[in-house]
mmCIF file with all atom_site columns, N, CA and C in Angstrom:
data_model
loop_
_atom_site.group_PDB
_atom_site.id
_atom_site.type_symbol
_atom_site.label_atom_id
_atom_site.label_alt_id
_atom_site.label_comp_id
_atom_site.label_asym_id
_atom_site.label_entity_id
_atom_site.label_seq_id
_atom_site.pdbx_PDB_ins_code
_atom_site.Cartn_x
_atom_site.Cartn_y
_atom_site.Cartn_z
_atom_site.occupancy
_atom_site.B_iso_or_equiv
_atom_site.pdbx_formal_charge
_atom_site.auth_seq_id
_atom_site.auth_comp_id
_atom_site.auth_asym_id
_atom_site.auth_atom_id
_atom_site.pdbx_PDB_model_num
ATOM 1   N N  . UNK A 1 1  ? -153.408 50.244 -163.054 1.00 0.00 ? 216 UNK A N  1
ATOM 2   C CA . UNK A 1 1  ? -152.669 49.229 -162.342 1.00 0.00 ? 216 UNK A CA 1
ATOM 3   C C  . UNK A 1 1  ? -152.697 47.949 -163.166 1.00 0.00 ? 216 UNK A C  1
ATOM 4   N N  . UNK A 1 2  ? -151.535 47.340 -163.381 1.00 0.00 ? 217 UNK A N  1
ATOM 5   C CA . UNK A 1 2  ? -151.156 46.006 -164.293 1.00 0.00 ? 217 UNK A CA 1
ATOM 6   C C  . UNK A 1 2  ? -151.758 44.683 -163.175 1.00 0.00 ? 217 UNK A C  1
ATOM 7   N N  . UNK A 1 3  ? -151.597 43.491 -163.753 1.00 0.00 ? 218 UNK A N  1
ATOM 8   C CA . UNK A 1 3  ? -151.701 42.839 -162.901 1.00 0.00 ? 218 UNK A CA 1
ATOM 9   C C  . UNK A 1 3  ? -150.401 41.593 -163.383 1.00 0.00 ? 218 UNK A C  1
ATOM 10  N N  . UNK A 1 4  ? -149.896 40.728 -162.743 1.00 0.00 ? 219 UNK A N  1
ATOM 11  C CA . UNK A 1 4  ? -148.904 39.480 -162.522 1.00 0.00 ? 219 UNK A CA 1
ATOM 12  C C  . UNK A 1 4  ? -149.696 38.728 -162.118 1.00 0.00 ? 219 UNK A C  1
ATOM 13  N N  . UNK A 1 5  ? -149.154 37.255 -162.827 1.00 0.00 ? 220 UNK A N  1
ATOM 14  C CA . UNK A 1 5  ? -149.772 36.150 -162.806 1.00 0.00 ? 220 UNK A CA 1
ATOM 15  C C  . UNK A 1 5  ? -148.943 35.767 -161.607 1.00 0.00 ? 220 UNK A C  1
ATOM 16  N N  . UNK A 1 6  ? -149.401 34.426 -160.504 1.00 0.00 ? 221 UNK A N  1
ATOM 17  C CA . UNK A 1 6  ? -149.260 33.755 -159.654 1.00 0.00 ? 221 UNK A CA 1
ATOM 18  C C  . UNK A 1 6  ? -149.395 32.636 -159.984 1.00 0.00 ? 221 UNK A C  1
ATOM 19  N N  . UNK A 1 7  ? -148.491 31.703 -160.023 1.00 0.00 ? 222 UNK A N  1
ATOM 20  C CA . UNK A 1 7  ? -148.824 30.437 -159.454 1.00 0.00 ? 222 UNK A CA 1
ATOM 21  C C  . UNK A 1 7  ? -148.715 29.942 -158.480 1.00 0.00 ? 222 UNK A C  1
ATOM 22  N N  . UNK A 1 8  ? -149.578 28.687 -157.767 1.00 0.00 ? 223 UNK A N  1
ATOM 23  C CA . UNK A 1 8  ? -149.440 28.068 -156.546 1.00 0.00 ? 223 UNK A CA 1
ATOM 24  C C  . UNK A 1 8  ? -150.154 26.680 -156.782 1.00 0.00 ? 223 UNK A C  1
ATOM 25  N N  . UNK A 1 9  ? -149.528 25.738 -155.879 1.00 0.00 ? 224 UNK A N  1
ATOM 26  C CA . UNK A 1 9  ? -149.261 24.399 -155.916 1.00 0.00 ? 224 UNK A CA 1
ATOM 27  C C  . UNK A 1 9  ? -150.047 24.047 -154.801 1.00 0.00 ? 224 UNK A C  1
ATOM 28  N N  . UNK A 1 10 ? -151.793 23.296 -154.896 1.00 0.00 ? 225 UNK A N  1
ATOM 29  C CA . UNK A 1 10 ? -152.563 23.417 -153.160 1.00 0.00 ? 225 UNK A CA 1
ATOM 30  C C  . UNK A 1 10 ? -152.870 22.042 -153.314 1.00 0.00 ? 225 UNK A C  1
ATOM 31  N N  . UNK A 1 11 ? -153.017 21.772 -152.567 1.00 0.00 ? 226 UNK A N  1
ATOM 32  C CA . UNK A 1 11 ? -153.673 20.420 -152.082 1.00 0.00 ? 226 UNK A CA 1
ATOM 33  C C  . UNK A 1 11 ? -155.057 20.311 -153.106 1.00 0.00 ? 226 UNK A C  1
ATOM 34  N N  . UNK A 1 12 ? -155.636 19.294 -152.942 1.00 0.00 ? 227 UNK A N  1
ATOM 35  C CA . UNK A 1 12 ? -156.617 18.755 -154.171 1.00 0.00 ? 227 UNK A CA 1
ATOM 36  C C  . UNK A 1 12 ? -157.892 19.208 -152.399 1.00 0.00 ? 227 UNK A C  1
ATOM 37  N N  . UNK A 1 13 ? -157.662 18.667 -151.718 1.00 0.00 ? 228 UNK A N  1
ATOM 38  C CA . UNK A 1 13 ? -158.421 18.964 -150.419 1.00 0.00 ? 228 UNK A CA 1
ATOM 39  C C  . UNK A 1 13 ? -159.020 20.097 -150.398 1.00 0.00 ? 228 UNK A C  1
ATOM 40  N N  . UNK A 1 14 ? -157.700 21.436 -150.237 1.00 0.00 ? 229 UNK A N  1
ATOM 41  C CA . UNK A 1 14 ? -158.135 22.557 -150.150 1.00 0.00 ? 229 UNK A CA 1
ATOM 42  C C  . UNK A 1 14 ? -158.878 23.154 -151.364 1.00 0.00 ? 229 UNK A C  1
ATOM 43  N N  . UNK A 1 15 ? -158.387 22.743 -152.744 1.00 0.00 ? 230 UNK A N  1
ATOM 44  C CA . UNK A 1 15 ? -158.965 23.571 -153.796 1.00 0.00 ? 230 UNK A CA 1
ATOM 45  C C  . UNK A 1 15 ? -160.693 23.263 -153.422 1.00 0.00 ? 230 UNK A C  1
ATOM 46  N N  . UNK A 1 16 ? -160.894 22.154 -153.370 1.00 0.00 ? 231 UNK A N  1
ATOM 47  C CA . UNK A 1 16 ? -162.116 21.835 -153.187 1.00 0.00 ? 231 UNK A CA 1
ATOM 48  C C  . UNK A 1 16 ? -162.604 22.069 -152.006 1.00 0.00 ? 231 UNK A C  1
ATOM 49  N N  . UNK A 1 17 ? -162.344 22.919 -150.957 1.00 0.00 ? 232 UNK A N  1
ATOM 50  C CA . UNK A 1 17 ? -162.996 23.782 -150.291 1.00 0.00 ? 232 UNK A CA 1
ATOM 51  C C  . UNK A 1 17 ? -163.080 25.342 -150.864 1.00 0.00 ? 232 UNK A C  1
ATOM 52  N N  . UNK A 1 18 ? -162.206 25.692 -151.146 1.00 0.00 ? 233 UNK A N  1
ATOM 53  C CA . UNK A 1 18 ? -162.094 26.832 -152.171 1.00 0.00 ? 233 UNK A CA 1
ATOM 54  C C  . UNK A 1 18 ? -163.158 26.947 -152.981 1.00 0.00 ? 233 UNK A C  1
ATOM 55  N N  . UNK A 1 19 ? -163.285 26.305 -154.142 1.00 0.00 ? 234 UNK A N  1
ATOM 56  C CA . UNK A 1 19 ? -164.405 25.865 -154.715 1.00 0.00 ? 234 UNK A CA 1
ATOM 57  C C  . UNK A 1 19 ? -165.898 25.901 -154.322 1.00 0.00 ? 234 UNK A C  1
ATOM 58  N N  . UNK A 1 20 ? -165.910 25.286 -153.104 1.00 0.00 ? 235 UNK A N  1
ATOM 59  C CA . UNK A 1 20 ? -167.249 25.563 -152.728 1.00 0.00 ? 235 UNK A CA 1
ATOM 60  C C  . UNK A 1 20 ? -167.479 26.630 -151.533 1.00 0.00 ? 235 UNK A C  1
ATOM 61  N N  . UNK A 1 21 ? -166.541 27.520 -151.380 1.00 0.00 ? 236 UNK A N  1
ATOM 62  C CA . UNK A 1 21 ? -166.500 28.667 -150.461 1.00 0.00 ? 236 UNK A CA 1
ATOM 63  C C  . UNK A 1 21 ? -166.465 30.047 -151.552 1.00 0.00 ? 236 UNK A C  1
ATOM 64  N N  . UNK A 1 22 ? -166.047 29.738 -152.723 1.00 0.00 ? 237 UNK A N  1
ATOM 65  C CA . UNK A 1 22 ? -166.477 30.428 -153.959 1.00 0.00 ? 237 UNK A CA 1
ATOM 66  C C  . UNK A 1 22 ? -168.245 30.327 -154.722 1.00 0.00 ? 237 UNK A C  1
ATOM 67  N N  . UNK A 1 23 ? -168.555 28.771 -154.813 1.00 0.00 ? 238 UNK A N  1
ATOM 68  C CA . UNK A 1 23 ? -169.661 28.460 -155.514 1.00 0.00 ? 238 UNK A CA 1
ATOM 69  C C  . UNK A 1 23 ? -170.959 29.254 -154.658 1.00 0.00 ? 238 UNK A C  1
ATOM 70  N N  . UNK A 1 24 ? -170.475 29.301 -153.098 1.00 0.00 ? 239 UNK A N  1
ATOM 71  C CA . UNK A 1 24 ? -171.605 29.572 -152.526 1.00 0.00 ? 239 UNK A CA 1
ATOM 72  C C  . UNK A 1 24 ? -171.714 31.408 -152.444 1.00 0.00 ? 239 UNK A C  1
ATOM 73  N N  . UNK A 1 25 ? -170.681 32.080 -152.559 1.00 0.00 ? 240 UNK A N  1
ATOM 74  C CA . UNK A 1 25 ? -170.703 33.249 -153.350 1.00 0.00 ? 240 UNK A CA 1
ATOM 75  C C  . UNK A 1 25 ? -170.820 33.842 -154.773 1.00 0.00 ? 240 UNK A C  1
ATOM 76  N N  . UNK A 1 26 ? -170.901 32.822 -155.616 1.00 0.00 ? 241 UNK A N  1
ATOM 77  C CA . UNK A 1 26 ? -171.359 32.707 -156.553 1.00 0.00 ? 241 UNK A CA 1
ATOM 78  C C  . UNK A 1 26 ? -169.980 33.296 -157.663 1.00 0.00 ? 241 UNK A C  1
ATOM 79  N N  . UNK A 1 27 ? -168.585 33.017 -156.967 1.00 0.00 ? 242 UNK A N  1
ATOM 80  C CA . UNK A 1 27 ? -167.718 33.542 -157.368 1.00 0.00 ? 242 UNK A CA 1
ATOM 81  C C  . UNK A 1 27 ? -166.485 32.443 -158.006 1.00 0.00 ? 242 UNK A C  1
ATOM 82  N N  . UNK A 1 28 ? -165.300 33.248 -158.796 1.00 0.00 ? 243 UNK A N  1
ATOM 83  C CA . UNK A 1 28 ? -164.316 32.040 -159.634 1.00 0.00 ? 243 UNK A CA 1
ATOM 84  C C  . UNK A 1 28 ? -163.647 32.148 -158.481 1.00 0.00 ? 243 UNK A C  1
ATOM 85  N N  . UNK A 1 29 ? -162.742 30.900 -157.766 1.00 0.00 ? 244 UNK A N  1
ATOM 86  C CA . UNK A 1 29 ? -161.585 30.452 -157.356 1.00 0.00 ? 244 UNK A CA 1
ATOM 87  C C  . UNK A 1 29 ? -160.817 31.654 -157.177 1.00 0.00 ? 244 UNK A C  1
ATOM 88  N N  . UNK A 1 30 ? -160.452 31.775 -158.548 1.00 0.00 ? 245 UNK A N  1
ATOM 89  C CA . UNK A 1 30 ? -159.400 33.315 -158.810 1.00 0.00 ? 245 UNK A CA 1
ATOM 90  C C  . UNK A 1 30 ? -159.952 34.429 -157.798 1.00 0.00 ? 245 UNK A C  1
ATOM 91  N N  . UNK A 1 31 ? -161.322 34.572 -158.365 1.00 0.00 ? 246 UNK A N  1
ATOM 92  C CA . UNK A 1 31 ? -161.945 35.976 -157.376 1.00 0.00 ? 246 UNK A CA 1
ATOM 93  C C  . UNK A 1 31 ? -161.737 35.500 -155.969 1.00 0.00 ? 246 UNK A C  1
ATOM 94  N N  . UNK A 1 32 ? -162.339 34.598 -155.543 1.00 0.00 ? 247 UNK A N  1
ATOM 95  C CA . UNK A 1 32 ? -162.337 34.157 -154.277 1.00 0.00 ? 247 UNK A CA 1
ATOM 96  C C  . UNK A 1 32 ? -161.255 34.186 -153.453 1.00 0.00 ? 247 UNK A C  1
ATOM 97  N N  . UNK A 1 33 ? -160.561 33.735 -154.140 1.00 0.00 ? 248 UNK A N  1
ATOM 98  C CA . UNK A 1 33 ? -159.287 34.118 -153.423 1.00 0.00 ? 248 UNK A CA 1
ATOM 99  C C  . UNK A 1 33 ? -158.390 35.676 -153.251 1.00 0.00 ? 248 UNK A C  1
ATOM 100 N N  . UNK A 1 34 ? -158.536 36.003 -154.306 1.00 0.00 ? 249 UNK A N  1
ATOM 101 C CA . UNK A 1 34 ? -158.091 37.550 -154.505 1.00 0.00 ? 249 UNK A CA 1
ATOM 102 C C  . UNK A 1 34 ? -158.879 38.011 -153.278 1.00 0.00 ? 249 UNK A C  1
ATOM 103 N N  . UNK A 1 35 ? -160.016 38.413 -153.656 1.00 0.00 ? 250 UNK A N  1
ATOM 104 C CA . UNK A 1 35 ? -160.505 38.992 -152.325 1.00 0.00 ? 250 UNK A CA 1
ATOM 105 C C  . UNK A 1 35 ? -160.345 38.777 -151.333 1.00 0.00 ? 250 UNK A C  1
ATOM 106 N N  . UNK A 1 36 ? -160.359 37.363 -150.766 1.00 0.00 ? 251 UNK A N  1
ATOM 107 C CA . UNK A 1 36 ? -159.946 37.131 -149.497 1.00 0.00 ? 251 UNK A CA 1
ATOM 108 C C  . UNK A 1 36 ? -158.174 37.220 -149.262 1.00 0.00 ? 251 UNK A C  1
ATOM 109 N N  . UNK A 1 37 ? -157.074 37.740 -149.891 1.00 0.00 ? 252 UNK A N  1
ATOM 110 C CA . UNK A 1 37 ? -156.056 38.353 -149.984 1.00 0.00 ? 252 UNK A CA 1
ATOM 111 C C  . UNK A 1 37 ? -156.026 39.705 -149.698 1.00 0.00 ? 252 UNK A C  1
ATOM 112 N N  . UNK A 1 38 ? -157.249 40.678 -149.968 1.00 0.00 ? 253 UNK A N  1
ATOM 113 C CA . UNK A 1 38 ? -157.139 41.753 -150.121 1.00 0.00 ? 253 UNK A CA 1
ATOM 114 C C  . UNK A 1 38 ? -157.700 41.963 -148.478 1.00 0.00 ? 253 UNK A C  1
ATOM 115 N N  . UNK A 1 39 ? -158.731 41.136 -148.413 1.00 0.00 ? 254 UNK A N  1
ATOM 116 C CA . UNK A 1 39 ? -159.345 41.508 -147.066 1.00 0.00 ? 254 UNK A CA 1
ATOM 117 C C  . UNK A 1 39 ? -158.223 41.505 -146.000 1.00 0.00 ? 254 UNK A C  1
ATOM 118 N N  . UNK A 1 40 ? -157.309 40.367 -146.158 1.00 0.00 ? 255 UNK A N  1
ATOM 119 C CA . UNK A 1 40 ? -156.710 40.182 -145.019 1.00 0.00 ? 255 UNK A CA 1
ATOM 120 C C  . UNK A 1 40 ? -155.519 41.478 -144.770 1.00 0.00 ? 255 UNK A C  1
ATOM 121 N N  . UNK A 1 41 ? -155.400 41.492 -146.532 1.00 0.00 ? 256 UNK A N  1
ATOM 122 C CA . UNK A 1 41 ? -154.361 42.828 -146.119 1.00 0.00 ? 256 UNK A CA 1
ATOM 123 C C  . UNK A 1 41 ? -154.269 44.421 -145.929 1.00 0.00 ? 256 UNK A C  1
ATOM 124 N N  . UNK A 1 42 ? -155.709 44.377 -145.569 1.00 0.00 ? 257 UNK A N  1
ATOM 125 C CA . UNK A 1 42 ? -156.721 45.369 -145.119 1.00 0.00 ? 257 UNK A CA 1
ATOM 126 C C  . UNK A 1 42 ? -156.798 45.136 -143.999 1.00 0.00 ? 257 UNK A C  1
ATOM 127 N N  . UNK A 1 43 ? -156.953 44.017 -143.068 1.00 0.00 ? 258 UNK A N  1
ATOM 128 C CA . UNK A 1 43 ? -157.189 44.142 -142.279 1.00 0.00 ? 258 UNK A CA 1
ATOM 129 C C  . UNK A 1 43 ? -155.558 44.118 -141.033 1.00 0.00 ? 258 UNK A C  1
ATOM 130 N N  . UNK A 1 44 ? -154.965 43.914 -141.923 1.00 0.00 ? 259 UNK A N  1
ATOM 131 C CA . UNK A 1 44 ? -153.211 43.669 -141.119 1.00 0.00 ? 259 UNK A CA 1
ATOM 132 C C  . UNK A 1 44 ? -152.980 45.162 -141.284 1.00 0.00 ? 259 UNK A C  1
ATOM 133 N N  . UNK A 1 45 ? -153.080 46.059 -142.313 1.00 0.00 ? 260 UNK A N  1
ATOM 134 C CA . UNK A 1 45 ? -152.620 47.296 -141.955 1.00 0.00 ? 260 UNK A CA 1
ATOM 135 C C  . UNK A 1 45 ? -153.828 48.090 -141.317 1.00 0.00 ? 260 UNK A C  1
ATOM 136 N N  . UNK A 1 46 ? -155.225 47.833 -141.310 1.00 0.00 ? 261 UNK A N  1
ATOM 137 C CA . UNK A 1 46 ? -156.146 48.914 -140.130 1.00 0.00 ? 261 UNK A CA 1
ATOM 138 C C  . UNK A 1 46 ? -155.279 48.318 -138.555 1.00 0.00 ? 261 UNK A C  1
ATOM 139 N N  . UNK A 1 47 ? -154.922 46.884 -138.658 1.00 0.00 ? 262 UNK A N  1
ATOM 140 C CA . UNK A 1 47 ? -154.778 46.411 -137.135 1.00 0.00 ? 262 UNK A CA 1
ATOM 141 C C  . UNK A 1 47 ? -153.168 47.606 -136.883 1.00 0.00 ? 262 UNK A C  1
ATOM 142 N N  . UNK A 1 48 ? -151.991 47.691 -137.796 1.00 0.00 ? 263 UNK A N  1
ATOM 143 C CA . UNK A 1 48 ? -151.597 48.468 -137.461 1.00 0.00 ? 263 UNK A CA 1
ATOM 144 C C  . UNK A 1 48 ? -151.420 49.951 -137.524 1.00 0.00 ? 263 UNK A C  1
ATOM 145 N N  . UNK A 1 49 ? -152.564 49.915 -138.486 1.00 0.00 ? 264 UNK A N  1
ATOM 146 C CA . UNK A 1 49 ? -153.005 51.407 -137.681 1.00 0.00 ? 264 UNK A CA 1
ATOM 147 C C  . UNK A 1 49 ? -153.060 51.468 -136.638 1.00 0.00 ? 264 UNK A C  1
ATOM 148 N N  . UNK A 1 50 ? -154.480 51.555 -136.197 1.00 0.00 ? 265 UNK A N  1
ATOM 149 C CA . UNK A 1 50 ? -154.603 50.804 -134.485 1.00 0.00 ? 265 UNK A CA 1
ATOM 150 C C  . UNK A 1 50 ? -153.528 51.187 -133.792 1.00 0.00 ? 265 UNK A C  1
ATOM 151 N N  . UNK A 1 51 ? -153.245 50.352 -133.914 1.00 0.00 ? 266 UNK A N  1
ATOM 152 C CA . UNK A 1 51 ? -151.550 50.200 -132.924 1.00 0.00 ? 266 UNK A CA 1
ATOM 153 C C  . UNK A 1 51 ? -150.991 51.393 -133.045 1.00 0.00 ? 266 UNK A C  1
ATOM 154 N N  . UNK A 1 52 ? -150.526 51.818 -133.641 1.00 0.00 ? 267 UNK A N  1
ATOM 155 C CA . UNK A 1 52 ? -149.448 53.182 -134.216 1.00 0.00 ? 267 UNK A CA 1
ATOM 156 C C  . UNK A 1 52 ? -150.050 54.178 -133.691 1.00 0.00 ? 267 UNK A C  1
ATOM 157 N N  . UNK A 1 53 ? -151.701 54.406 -133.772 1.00 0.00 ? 268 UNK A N  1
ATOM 158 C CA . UNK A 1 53 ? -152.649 55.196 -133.338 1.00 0.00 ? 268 UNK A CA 1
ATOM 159 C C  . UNK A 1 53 ? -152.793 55.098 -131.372 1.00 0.00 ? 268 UNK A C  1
ATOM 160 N N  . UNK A 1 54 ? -152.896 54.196 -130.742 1.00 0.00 ? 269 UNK A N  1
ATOM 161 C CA . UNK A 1 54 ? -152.656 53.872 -129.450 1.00 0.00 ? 269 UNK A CA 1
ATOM 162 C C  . UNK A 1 54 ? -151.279 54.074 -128.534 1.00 0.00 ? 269 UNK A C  1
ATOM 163 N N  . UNK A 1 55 ? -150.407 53.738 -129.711 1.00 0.00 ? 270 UNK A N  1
ATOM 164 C CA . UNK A 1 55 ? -149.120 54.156 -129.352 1.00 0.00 ? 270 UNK A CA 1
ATOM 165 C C  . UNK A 1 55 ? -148.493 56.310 -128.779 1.00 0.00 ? 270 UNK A C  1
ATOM 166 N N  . UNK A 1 56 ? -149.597 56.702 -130.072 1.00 0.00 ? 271 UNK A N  1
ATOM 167 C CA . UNK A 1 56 ? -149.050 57.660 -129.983 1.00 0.00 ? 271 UNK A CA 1
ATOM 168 C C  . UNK A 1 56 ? -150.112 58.720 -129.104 1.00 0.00 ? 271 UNK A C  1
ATOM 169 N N  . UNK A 1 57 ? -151.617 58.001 -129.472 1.00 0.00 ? 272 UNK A N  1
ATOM 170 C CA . UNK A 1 57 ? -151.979 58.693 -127.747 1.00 0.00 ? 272 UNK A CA 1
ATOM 171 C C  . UNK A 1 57 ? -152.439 58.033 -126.341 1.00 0.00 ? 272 UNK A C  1
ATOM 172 N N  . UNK A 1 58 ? -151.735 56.433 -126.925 1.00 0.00 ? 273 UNK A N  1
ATOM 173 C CA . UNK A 1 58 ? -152.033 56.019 -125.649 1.00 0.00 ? 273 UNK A CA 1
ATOM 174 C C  . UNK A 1 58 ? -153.540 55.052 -125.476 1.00 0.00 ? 273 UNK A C  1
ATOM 175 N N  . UNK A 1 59 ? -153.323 53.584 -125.278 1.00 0.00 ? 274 UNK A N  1
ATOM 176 C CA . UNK A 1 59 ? -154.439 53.333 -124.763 1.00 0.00 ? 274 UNK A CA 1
ATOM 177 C C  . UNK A 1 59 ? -155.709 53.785 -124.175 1.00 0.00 ? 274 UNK A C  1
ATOM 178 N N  . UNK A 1 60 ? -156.645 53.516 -124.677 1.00 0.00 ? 275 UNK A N  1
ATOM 179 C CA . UNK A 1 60 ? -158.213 54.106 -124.269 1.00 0.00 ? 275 UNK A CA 1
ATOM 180 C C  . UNK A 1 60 ? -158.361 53.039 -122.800 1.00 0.00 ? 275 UNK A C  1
#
């Protein structure tokens, strides 16, 4: 798997929460964020799993 560059344009505010929501994982910006990208889009398709899964036998 390749990877593509991103750019994005953040507030000076946020980087510097970033920053130290990275430092205290002991992680780069880059990582920090990646992962928390990946988590979320892990967690948007288990949620519709879920769903799709309830749908088809029905609420517990």
């Amino acid at each position: 798997m390749g990877s593509t560059v991103l750019s994005l344009r953040i507030d000076g505010e946020l980087l510097d929460r970033l920053k130290r929501h990275a430092a205290k994982r002991g992680m780069s910006v880059q990582d920090y964020v990646v992962r928390t990208l990946i988590r979320d889009d892990f967690d948007e398709r288990f949620k519709t799993a879920v769903e799709e899964t309830e749908k088809f036998y029905g609420a517990a």
